[in-house]
PDB file of C-alpha atoms in Angstrom:
ATOM      1  CA  MET Z   1       0.334   0.256  -0.132  1.00  0.00           C
ATOM      2  CA  LYS Z   2       1.375   3.705  -0.866  1.00  0.00           C
ATOM      3  CA  TYR Z   3       0.666   6.322   1.810  1.00  0.00           C
ATOM      4  CA  TYR Z   4       0.197   9.862   0.934  1.00  0.00           C
ATOM      5  CA  ALA Z   5       0.741  13.344   2.829  1.00  0.00           C
ATOM      6  CA  HIS Z   6      -1.154  15.466   0.491  1.00  0.00           C
ATOM      7  CA  THR Z   7      -3.719  14.686  -2.652  1.00  0.00           C
ATOM      8  CA  GLY Z   8      -3.440  16.025  -6.185  1.00  0.00           C
ATOM      9  CA  ILE Z   9      -5.737  16.642  -9.170  1.00  0.00           C
ATOM     10  CA  ARG Z  10      -5.678  12.919 -10.902  1.00  0.00           C
ATOM     11  CA  GLU Z  11      -7.635  10.251  -9.625  1.00  0.00           C
ATOM     12  CA  ASP Z  12      -5.370   7.669 -10.360  1.00  0.00           C
ATOM     13  CA  ARG Z  13      -3.113   9.584  -7.806  1.00  0.00           C
ATOM     14  CA  ASN Z  14      -0.043   9.456  -9.526  1.00  0.00           C
ATOM     15  CA  ASP Z  15       0.507  13.234  -9.105  1.00  0.00           C
ATOM     16  CA  TRP Z  16      -0.678  13.111  -5.399  1.00  0.00           C
ATOM     17  CA  GLN Z  17       2.648  13.653  -2.742  1.00  0.00           C
ATOM     18  CA  LEU Z  18       3.891  10.456  -1.217  1.00  0.00           C
ATOM     19  CA  LEU Z  19       4.225  10.499   2.699  1.00  0.00           C
ATOM     20  CA  ALA Z  20       7.839   9.534   2.502  1.00  0.00           C
ATOM     21  CA  ASP Z  21       8.888  12.506   0.283  1.00  0.00           C
ATOM     22  CA  HIS Z  22       6.976  14.966   2.336  1.00  0.00           C
ATOM     23  CA  LEU Z  23       8.704  13.598   5.794  1.00  0.00           C
ATOM     24  CA  GLU Z  24      11.990  13.578   4.134  1.00  0.00           C
ATOM     25  CA  ASN Z  25      11.289  16.974   2.821  1.00  0.00           C
ATOM     26  CA  THR Z  26      10.025  18.511   5.791  1.00  0.00           C
ATOM     27  CA  ALA Z  27      12.913  16.904   7.953  1.00  0.00           C
ATOM     28  CA  ALA Z  28      15.895  18.595   5.518  1.00  0.00           C
ATOM     29  CA  LEU Z  29      13.623  22.076   5.401  1.00  0.00           C
ATOM     30  CA  ALA Z  30      13.761  22.051   9.236  1.00  0.00           C
ATOM     31  CA  ALA Z  31      17.388  21.013   9.878  1.00  0.00           C
ATOM     32  CA  GLY Z  32      18.191  24.035   7.096  1.00  0.00           C
ATOM     33  CA  ARG Z  33      16.351  26.408   9.406  1.00  0.00           C
ATOM     34  CA  ALA Z  34      17.738  24.919  12.861  1.00  0.00           C
ATOM     35  CA  ALA Z  35      21.304  24.994  11.316  1.00  0.00           C
ATOM     36  CA  PRO Z  36      22.388  28.391  13.050  1.00  0.00           C
ATOM     37  CA  LEU Z  37      20.641  27.800  16.175  1.00  0.00           C
ATOM     38  CA  GLY Z  38      23.027  24.785  16.479  1.00  0.00           C
ATOM     39  CA  LEU Z  39      19.893  22.151  16.351  1.00  0.00           C
ATOM     40  CA  PRO Z  40      19.606  20.300  12.824  1.00  0.00           C
ATOM     41  CA  ALA Z  41      19.328  16.845  14.350  1.00  0.00           C
ATOM     42  CA  ALA Z  42      16.517  17.923  16.577  1.00  0.00           C
ATOM     43  CA  ALA Z  43      14.653  19.419  13.797  1.00  0.00           C
ATOM     44  CA  TYR Z  44      15.523  16.781  10.952  1.00  0.00           C
ATOM     45  CA  MET Z  45      14.163  13.946  13.717  1.00  0.00           C
ATOM     46  CA  ALA Z  46      11.381  16.436  14.335  1.00  0.00           C
ATOM     47  CA  GLY Z  47      10.578  16.602  10.586  1.00  0.00           C
ATOM     48  CA  LEU Z  48      10.937  12.943   9.799  1.00  0.00           C
ATOM     49  CA  PHE Z  49       8.278  11.697  12.490  1.00  0.00           C
ATOM     50  CA  HIS Z  50       5.844  14.929  12.764  1.00  0.00           C
ATOM     51  CA  ASP Z  51       3.414  13.546  10.062  1.00  0.00           C
ATOM     52  CA  PHE Z  52       3.927   9.930  11.133  1.00  0.00           C
ATOM     53  CA  GLY Z  53       0.321   9.546  12.155  1.00  0.00           C
ATOM     54  CA  LYS Z  54      -0.480   9.591   8.274  1.00  0.00           C
ATOM     55  CA  TYR Z  55       0.185   5.855   8.136  1.00  0.00           C
ATOM     56  CA  ASP Z  56      -3.069   5.110   9.682  1.00  0.00           C
ATOM     57  CA  PRO Z  57      -4.937   3.913   6.908  1.00  0.00           C
ATOM     58  CA  ALA Z  58      -8.000   6.017   8.251  1.00  0.00           C
ATOM     59  CA  PHE Z  59      -6.212   8.958   6.856  1.00  0.00           C
ATOM     60  CA  ASP Z  60      -5.785   7.726   3.401  1.00  0.00           C
ATOM     61  CA  ARG Z  61      -9.756   7.619   3.911  1.00  0.00           C
ATOM     62  CA  VAL Z  62      -9.561  11.131   4.545  1.00  0.00           C
ATOM     63  CA  LEU Z  63      -7.490  11.590   1.231  1.00  0.00           C
ATOM     64  CA  SER Z  64     -10.215   9.986  -0.132  1.00  0.00           C
ATOM     65  CA  GLY Z  65     -13.342  12.459   0.778  1.00  0.00           C
ATOM     66  CA  GLU Z  66     -14.382  10.805   4.172  1.00  0.00           C
ATOM     67  CA  LYS Z  67     -15.781  12.683   7.031  1.00  0.00           C
ATOM     68  CA  LEU Z  68     -13.345  11.406   9.927  1.00  0.00           C
ATOM     69  CA  LEU Z  69     -11.391  12.664  12.652  1.00  0.00           C
ATOM     70  CA  VAL Z  70      -8.131  11.012  12.563  1.00  0.00           C
ATOM     71  CA  ASP Z  71      -5.166  12.280  14.736  1.00  0.00           C
ATOM     72  CA  HIS Z  72      -2.180  12.476  12.529  1.00  0.00           C
ATOM     73  CA  SER Z  73      -0.273  14.068  15.069  1.00  0.00           C
ATOM     74  CA  THR Z  74       0.389  12.313  18.035  1.00  0.00           C
ATOM     75  CA  ALA Z  75       1.874   8.897  16.550  1.00  0.00           C
ATOM     76  CA  GLY Z  76       5.050  10.422  15.635  1.00  0.00           C
ATOM     77  CA  ALA Z  77       5.498  11.604  19.675  1.00  0.00           C
ATOM     78  CA  ALA Z  78       4.501   8.631  20.750  1.00  0.00           C
ATOM     79  CA  LEU Z  79       6.786   6.136  18.560  1.00  0.00           C
ATOM     80  CA  LEU Z  80       9.831   8.850  20.033  1.00  0.00           C
ATOM     81  CA  HIS Z  81       8.546   8.542  23.262  1.00  0.00           C
ATOM     82  CA  ALA Z  82       8.386   4.871  23.565  1.00  0.00           C
ATOM     83  CA  ARG Z  83      12.168   4.281  21.919  1.00  0.00           C
ATOM     84  CA  THR Z  84      14.149   6.811  23.827  1.00  0.00           C
ATOM     85  CA  PRO Z  85      16.673   5.200  25.834  1.00  0.00           C
ATOM     86  CA  ALA Z  86      16.871   5.280  29.606  1.00  0.00           C
ATOM     87  CA  GLY Z  87      17.989   8.792  30.990  1.00  0.00           C
ATOM     88  CA  LEU Z  88      17.512  10.546  27.663  1.00  0.00           C
ATOM     89  CA  ARG Z  89      13.476  11.122  27.939  1.00  0.00           C
ATOM     90  CA  PRO Z  90      14.366  14.859  27.813  1.00  0.00           C
ATOM     91  CA  ILE Z  91      15.113  14.587  24.220  1.00  0.00           C
ATOM     92  CA  SER Z  92      11.831  13.089  23.030  1.00  0.00           C
ATOM     93  CA  GLU Z  93      10.191  15.415  25.222  1.00  0.00           C
ATOM     94  CA  VAL Z  94      11.709  18.335  23.315  1.00  0.00           C
ATOM     95  CA  ILE Z  95      10.966  16.822  20.025  1.00  0.00           C
ATOM     96  CA  GLY Z  96       7.714  15.212  20.885  1.00  0.00           C
ATOM     97  CA  TYR Z  97       6.159  18.501  21.968  1.00  0.00           C
ATOM     98  CA  ALA Z  98       7.068  19.925  17.943  1.00  0.00           C
ATOM     99  CA  ILE Z  99       5.321  16.819  16.651  1.00  0.00           C
ATOM    100  CA  LEU Z 100       2.339  17.035  18.795  1.00  0.00           C
ATOM    101  CA  GLY Z 101       1.839  20.810  18.598  1.00  0.00           C
ATOM    102  CA  HIS Z 102       2.587  21.791  14.604  1.00  0.00           C
ATOM    103  CA  HIS Z 103      -0.859  22.270  14.063  1.00  0.00           C
ATOM    104  CA  ALA Z 104      -2.541  23.052  16.987  1.00  0.00           C
ATOM    105  CA  GLY Z 105       0.235  25.047  18.813  1.00  0.00           C
ATOM    106  CA  LEU Z 106       2.785  23.627  21.642  1.00  0.00           C
ATOM    107  CA  PRO Z 107       0.654  21.767  24.169  1.00  0.00           C
ATOM    108  CA  ASP Z 108       0.780  22.124  28.089  1.00  0.00           C
ATOM    109  CA  ARG Z 109       3.003  19.197  29.780  1.00  0.00           C
ATOM    110  CA  HIS Z 110      -0.049  18.128  32.312  1.00  0.00           C
ATOM    111  CA  GLY Z 111      -3.654  19.050  32.321  1.00  0.00           C
ATOM    112  CA  GLY Z 112      -6.659  18.601  29.906  1.00  0.00           C
ATOM    113  CA  ASP Z 113      -7.332  15.902  26.963  1.00  0.00           C
ATOM    114  CA  SER Z 114      -4.808  18.210  24.965  1.00  0.00           C
ATOM    115  CA  SER Z 115      -1.579  18.045  27.152  1.00  0.00           C
ATOM    116  CA  MET Z 116       1.220  15.855  25.671  1.00  0.00           C
ATOM    117  CA  GLU Z 117       1.247  13.758  28.958  1.00  0.00           C
ATOM    118  CA  ARG Z 118      -2.165  12.680  28.491  1.00  0.00           C
ATOM    119  CA  ARG Z 119      -2.302  12.428  24.204  1.00  0.00           C
ATOM    120  CA  LEU Z 120       0.600   9.713  24.985  1.00  0.00           C
ATOM    121  CA  GLU Z 121      -1.334   7.852  27.325  1.00  0.00           C
ATOM    122  CA  THR Z 122      -4.041   7.702  25.494  1.00  0.00           C
ATOM    123  CA  PHE Z 123      -2.770   6.637  22.082  1.00  0.00           C
ATOM    124  CA  ARG Z 124      -3.638   3.407  20.718  1.00  0.00           C
ATOM    125  CA  ASP Z 125      -1.378   3.000  17.731  1.00  0.00           C
ATOM    126  CA  PRO Z 126      -3.171   2.408  14.551  1.00  0.00           C
ATOM    127  CA  ILE Z 127      -0.579   1.842  12.260  1.00  0.00           C
ATOM    128  CA  ALA Z 128       0.675  -1.154  10.981  1.00  0.00           C
ATOM    129  CA  PRO Z 129       3.772  -3.147  12.918  1.00  0.00           C
ATOM    130  CA  GLU Z 130       6.014  -3.340  10.091  1.00  0.00           C
ATOM    131  CA  ILE Z 131       6.096   0.228   9.472  1.00  0.00           C
ATOM    132  CA  SER Z 132       6.737   1.320  13.011  1.00  0.00           C
ATOM    133  CA  ALA Z 133       9.617  -1.523  13.554  1.00  0.00           C
ATOM    134  CA  ALA Z 134      11.050  -0.411  10.197  1.00  0.00           C
ATOM    135  CA  ALA Z 135      11.601   3.588  11.726  1.00  0.00           C
ATOM    136  CA  SER Z 136      14.781   3.675  13.384  1.00  0.00           C
ATOM    137  CA  PRO Z 137      15.345   7.274  15.372  1.00  0.00           C
ATOM    138  CA  ASP Z 138      19.024   8.119  16.025  1.00  0.00           C
ATOM    139  CA  PHE Z 139      18.919  10.022  19.303  1.00  0.00           C
ATOM    140  CA  GLY Z 140      22.752  10.283  19.582  1.00  0.00           C
ATOM    141  CA  PRO Z 141      23.472  13.431  17.403  1.00  0.00           C
ATOM    142  CA  VAL Z 142      20.139  15.162  19.059  1.00  0.00           C
ATOM    143  CA  ALA Z 143      21.435  14.289  22.465  1.00  0.00           C
ATOM    144  CA  ARG Z 144      25.002  15.560  21.785  1.00  0.00           C
ATOM    145  CA  GLU Z 145      23.513  19.024  19.996  1.00  0.00           C
ATOM    146  CA  LEU Z 146      21.469  19.458  22.840  1.00  0.00           C
ATOM    147  CA  ALA Z 147      24.280  18.776  25.731  1.00  0.00           C
ATOM    148  CA  LYS Z 148      25.995  21.485  23.784  1.00  0.00           C
ATOM    149  CA  LEU Z 149      23.282  24.457  24.308  1.00  0.00           C
ATOM    150  CA  MET Z 150      22.568  23.197  28.051  1.00  0.00           C
ATOM    151  CA  ARG Z 151      24.225  25.011  31.008  1.00  0.00           C
ATOM    152  CA  PRO Z 152      24.221  23.959  34.531  1.00  0.00           C
ATOM    153  CA  ALA Z 153      22.678  26.733  36.155  1.00  0.00           C
ATOM    154  CA  SER Z 154      19.533  26.766  33.571  1.00  0.00           C
ATOM    155  CA  CYS Z 155      18.853  23.575  32.084  1.00  0.00           C
ATOM    156  CA  GLY Z 156      15.212  23.521  31.998  1.00  0.00           C
ATOM    157  CA  PHE Z 157      15.130  27.140  30.652  1.00  0.00           C
ATOM    158  CA  ASP Z 158      17.861  26.469  27.903  1.00  0.00           C
ATOM    159  CA  LEU Z 159      15.909  23.127  27.024  1.00  0.00           C
ATOM    160  CA  SER Z 160      12.413  25.000  27.312  1.00  0.00           C
ATOM    161  CA  VAL Z 161      13.948  27.737  24.432  1.00  0.00           C
ATOM    162  CA  ALA Z 162      15.139  24.767  22.388  1.00  0.00           C
ATOM    163  CA  ALA Z 163      12.211  23.365  22.143  1.00  0.00           C
ATOM    164  CA  ARG Z 164      10.345  26.084  21.096  1.00  0.00           C
ATOM    165  CA  MET Z 165      13.257  26.835  18.419  1.00  0.00           C
ATOM    166  CA  VAL Z 166      12.645  22.952  16.917  1.00  0.00           C
ATOM    167  CA  PHE Z 167       8.988  23.700  16.755  1.00  0.00           C
ATOM    168  CA  SER Z 168       9.428  26.789  14.956  1.00  0.00           C
ATOM    169  CA  CYS Z 169      11.843  25.629  12.302  1.00  0.00           C
ATOM    170  CA  LEU Z 170       9.215  22.290  11.771  1.00  0.00           C
ATOM    171  CA  VAL Z 171       6.322  24.527  11.252  1.00  0.00           C
ATOM    172  CA  ASP Z 172       7.954  26.547   8.990  1.00  0.00           C
ATOM    173  CA  ALA Z 173       9.746  23.248   7.146  1.00  0.00           C
ATOM    174  CA  ASP Z 174       5.439  21.727   6.797  1.00  0.00           C
ATOM    175  CA  PHE Z 175       4.019  24.858   5.492  1.00  0.00           C
ATOM    176  CA  ARG Z 176       7.059  25.179   3.090  1.00  0.00           C
ATOM    177  CA  ASP Z 177       7.122  21.783   1.695  1.00  0.00           C
ATOM    178  CA  THR Z 178       3.393  21.889   1.500  1.00  0.00           C
ATOM    179  CA  GLU Z 179       3.372  25.081  -0.488  1.00  0.00           C
ATOM    180  CA  SER Z 180       6.331  23.885  -2.951  1.00  0.00           C
ATOM    181  CA  PHE Z 181       4.154  20.934  -3.502  1.00  0.00           C
ATOM    182  CA  TYR Z 182       0.944  22.378  -4.400  1.00  0.00           C
ATOM    183  CA  ALA Z 183       3.026  25.209  -6.666  1.00  0.00           C
ATOM    184  CA  GLY Z 184       4.302  22.590  -8.250  1.00  0.00           C
ATOM    185  CA  LEU Z 185       0.870  21.026  -8.809  1.00  0.00           C
ATOM    186  CA  ASN Z 186      -0.806  24.527 -10.161  1.00  0.00           C
ATOM    187  CA  GLY Z 187       1.842  25.731 -11.878  1.00  0.00           C
ATOM    188  CA  THR Z 188       2.802  28.186  -9.713  1.00  0.00           C
ATOM    189  CA  ARG Z 189       5.397  30.290  -7.639  1.00  0.00           C
ATOM    190  CA  PRO Z 190       5.383  31.424  -4.404  1.00  0.00           C
ATOM    191  CA  ASP Z 191       6.584  34.910  -3.720  1.00  0.00           C
ATOM    192  CA  ARG Z 192       9.031  34.063  -0.936  1.00  0.00           C
ATOM    193  CA  ASP Z 193      11.909  36.402  -1.717  1.00  0.00           C
ATOM    194  CA  TRP Z 194      11.623  38.388   1.674  1.00  0.00           C
ATOM    195  CA  PRO Z 195      14.447  40.040   3.776  1.00  0.00           C
ATOM    196  CA  ALA Z 196      15.466  38.623   6.550  1.00  0.00           C
ATOM    197  CA  LEU Z 197      13.879  40.419   9.899  1.00  0.00           C
ATOM    198  CA  ALA Z 198      17.142  40.293  11.406  1.00  0.00           C
ATOM    199  CA  ASP Z 199      18.179  42.813   8.876  1.00  0.00           C
ATOM    200  CA  LEU Z 200      15.225  44.952   8.850  1.00  0.00           C
ATOM    201  CA  LEU Z 201      14.397  45.290  12.285  1.00  0.00           C
ATOM    202  CA  PRO Z 202      17.188  47.328  13.399  1.00  0.00           C
ATOM    203  CA  GLU Z 203      16.525  50.574  10.870  1.00  0.00           C
ATOM    204  CA  TRP Z 204      12.680  49.869  11.913  1.00  0.00           C
ATOM    205  CA  ARG Z 205      13.407  50.061  15.489  1.00  0.00           C
ATOM    206  CA  ASP Z 206      15.437  53.321  14.771  1.00  0.00           C
ATOM    207  CA  ALA Z 207      13.052  55.021  12.540  1.00  0.00           C
ATOM    208  CA  PHE Z 208      10.438  54.340  15.351  1.00  0.00           C
ATOM    209  CA  VAL Z 209      12.618  55.731  18.130  1.00  0.00           C
ATOM    210  CA  ASN Z 210      13.580  58.718  15.892  1.00  0.00           C
ATOM    211  CA  GLY Z 211      10.337  59.356  14.371  1.00  0.00           C
ATOM    212  CA  GLY Z 212       8.156  58.775  11.473  1.00  0.00           C
ATOM    213  CA  ALA Z 213       8.740  56.397   8.893  1.00  0.00           C
ATOM    214  CA  LYS Z 214       7.877  54.301   6.107  1.00  0.00           C
ATOM    215  CA  VAL Z 215       8.207  50.714   5.743  1.00  0.00           C
ATOM    216  CA  GLY Z 216       8.506  49.810   2.084  1.00  0.00           C
ATOM    217  CA  ARG Z 217       7.634  46.163   1.038  1.00  0.00           C
ATOM    218  CA  GLY Z 218      11.459  45.447   0.396  1.00  0.00           C
ATOM    219  CA  GLY Z 219      12.180  46.803   3.868  1.00  0.00           C
ATOM    220  CA  GLY Z 220      12.957  50.281   2.888  1.00  0.00           C
ATOM    221  CA  VAL Z 221      12.090  52.900   5.558  1.00  0.00           C
ATOM    222  CA  LYS Z 222      11.084  56.584   4.509  1.00  0.00           C
ATOM    223  CA  SER Z 223      10.231  59.502   6.498  1.00  0.00           C
ATOM    224  CA  GLY Z 224       6.941  60.314   7.285  1.00  0.00           C
ATOM    225  CA  GLN Z 225       4.785  57.057   7.314  1.00  0.00           C
ATOM    226  CA  LEU Z 226       4.413  53.871   8.227  1.00  0.00           C
ATOM    227  CA  GLY Z 227       2.332  51.415   6.069  1.00  0.00           C
ATOM    228  CA  GLY Z 228       1.002  53.972   4.309  1.00  0.00           C
ATOM    229  CA  ALA Z 229      -0.531  56.064   7.009  1.00  0.00           C
ATOM    230  CA  PRO Z 230       0.677  59.090   8.541  1.00  0.00           C
ATOM    231  CA  TRP Z 231       2.624  58.688  12.147  1.00  0.00           C
ATOM    232  CA  ARG Z 232       5.317  60.017  14.564  1.00  0.00           C
ATOM    233  CA  ALA Z 233       6.101  58.526  18.063  1.00  0.00           C
ATOM    234  CA  ARG Z 234       8.520  58.928  20.943  1.00  0.00           C
ATOM    235  CA  TRP Z 235       9.495  56.656  23.327  1.00  0.00           C
ATOM    236  CA  PRO Z 236       7.272  57.857  26.658  1.00  0.00           C
ATOM    237  CA  HIS Z 237       9.006  59.932  29.244  1.00  0.00           C
ATOM    238  CA  SER Z 238       7.539  57.255  31.449  1.00  0.00           C
ATOM    239  CA  TRP Z 239       6.131  53.779  31.019  1.00  0.00           C
ATOM    240  CA  ARG Z 240       2.687  55.736  32.691  1.00  0.00           C
ATOM    241  CA  GLU Z 241       2.579  58.337  29.588  1.00  0.00           C
ATOM    242  CA  PRO Z 242      -0.003  57.303  26.961  1.00  0.00           C
ATOM    243  CA  TRP Z 243       1.508  56.677  23.404  1.00  0.00           C
ATOM    244  CA  ARG Z 244       0.745  59.746  21.507  1.00  0.00           C
ATOM    245  CA  THR Z 245       0.501  58.573  18.177  1.00  0.00           C
ATOM    246  CA  GLY Z 246      -2.978  58.525  17.079  1.00  0.00           C
ATOM    247  CA  PRO Z 247      -5.665  56.099  17.168  1.00  0.00           C
ATOM    248  CA  LEU Z 248      -3.658  52.884  16.682  1.00  0.00           C
ATOM    249  CA  GLY Z 249      -0.811  54.563  18.734  1.00  0.00           C
ATOM    250  CA  PRO Z 250      -1.098  52.092  21.701  1.00  0.00           C
ATOM    251  CA  ILE Z 251      -0.987  49.014  19.341  1.00  0.00           C
ATOM    252  CA  VAL Z 252       1.746  50.624  16.810  1.00  0.00           C
ATOM    253  CA  GLY Z 253       3.810  51.380  20.096  1.00  0.00           C
ATOM    254  CA  ARG Z 254       3.519  48.281  21.931  1.00  0.00           C
ATOM    255  CA  TYR Z 255       3.582  46.423  18.694  1.00  0.00           C
ATOM    256  CA  PHE Z 256       7.538  47.732  18.087  1.00  0.00           C
ATOM    257  CA  MET Z 257       8.164  47.525  21.661  1.00  0.00           C
ATOM    258  CA  VAL Z 258       7.377  43.718  22.022  1.00  0.00           C
ATOM    259  CA  ILE Z 259       9.604  43.138  18.397  1.00  0.00           C
ATOM    260  CA  SER Z 260      12.227  45.149  19.703  1.00  0.00           C
ATOM    261  CA  ALA Z 261      12.582  43.234  22.593  1.00  0.00           C
ATOM    262  CA  VAL Z 262      12.451  39.773  21.513  1.00  0.00           C
ATOM    263  CA  TYR Z 263      14.775  40.434  18.962  1.00  0.00           C
ATOM    264  CA  GLY Z 264      16.900  41.568  21.601  1.00  0.00           C
ATOM    265  CA  LEU Z 265      16.355  38.325  23.594  1.00  0.00           C
ATOM    266  CA  CYS Z 266      16.860  36.339  20.694  1.00  0.00           C
ATOM    267  CA  CYS Z 267      20.223  37.899  19.940  1.00  0.00           C
ATOM    268  CA  TRP Z 268      21.491  37.593  23.402  1.00  0.00           C
ATOM    269  CA  ARG Z 269      20.210  33.861  23.698  1.00  0.00           C
ATOM    270  CA  GLY Z 270      22.158  32.897  20.502  1.00  0.00           C
ATOM    271  CA  ASP Z 271      25.116  34.602  21.669  1.00  0.00           C
ATOM    272  CA  SER Z 272      24.859  32.841  25.013  1.00  0.00           C
ATOM    273  CA  PHE Z 273      24.190  29.607  23.014  1.00  0.00           C
ATOM    274  CA  ARG Z 274      27.031  30.296  21.117  1.00  0.00           C
ATOM    275  CA  ARG Z 275      29.119  30.752  23.674  1.00  0.00           C
ATOM    276  CA  SER Z 276      28.266  27.363  25.977  1.00  0.00           C
ATOM    277  CA  SER Z 277      28.964  25.409  22.865  1.00  0.00           C
ATOM    278  CA  ARG Z 278      32.584  26.122  22.351  1.00  0.00           C
TER     279      ARG Z 278
END
C-alpha cells in the first residue's frame, strides 16, 4: 500500500505527494532552518516523524473524501517517547512537543486532554507494526547537540528555548514543503524572496525611536509614514505616559516594543548558546 501526505488532481493518484517524500523534505528544510541555532539533528528528527500518524489507514480514507477525524500528530511523538533510551527522556519530549503541536500549537505538559501527558497515555497505535518497526530514530546526534546548548545553572530554561526553536523550524518547514508541492501542481511560484527580519528590524526600531517612517515592502524606511498612514512616535518619558500616535498609537507602540524586545532577547540568547557550545 502506498501512503500519501497530500492529494493531487488526478484520480489515479499519480500526482499525489507520497508521505515518505513529505517527511524527508520537511526534515531537510527544518534542519536547514535550525542549523544556525545548533539544532539541525533535533529539527530533522521532528520533521521526519511529524506526520508519522498519516501511516494510519484511516488517514487515506480522509484523503479520499470521507468525513473522519484522524489524529495524525500524536503517533510520531508516541513512537519517539517509546523508543527513547533510559536517561534520554528530555530528548523525546523536546521533539514530541514540536510534533504534537505542529498544527494546534505547543501543548501543555500536564492538564487536559490536549496535554502531552494525556495524549501519550491515551494513544492507541493504528499503524502497521512493520512500518513502526522499520523506523529507527537515532537519538545520539540530538543528545549531543542539546548537551552543547545546556548550561548547568539553567538547563530547564535552555531546554525550553530549544524546544520552541525546534517547533518553529518544524512548522515553517511543514508549511513550505506543502506550499511547494501545491505550487508545482498548480504551476505557480510562491513569493518567498523576503528580506530577513534580523536585517530589517534595527532600521525599523531606529525609525520608530527617532520619528515617523514608512517601511516599504522591500524593507526600506522613508520618513513620514508607516504602512501608508501618517504617524509619529517617541518613546514615552515614563511607562505611564500614554502613547501619542493617534488612534492606533497603543497598538503600534507596543508592537514595536515587543518586537524589539524579542529580537534583543533572541540575539542575547543566541550569543549565550554560541558561547556555551565552545
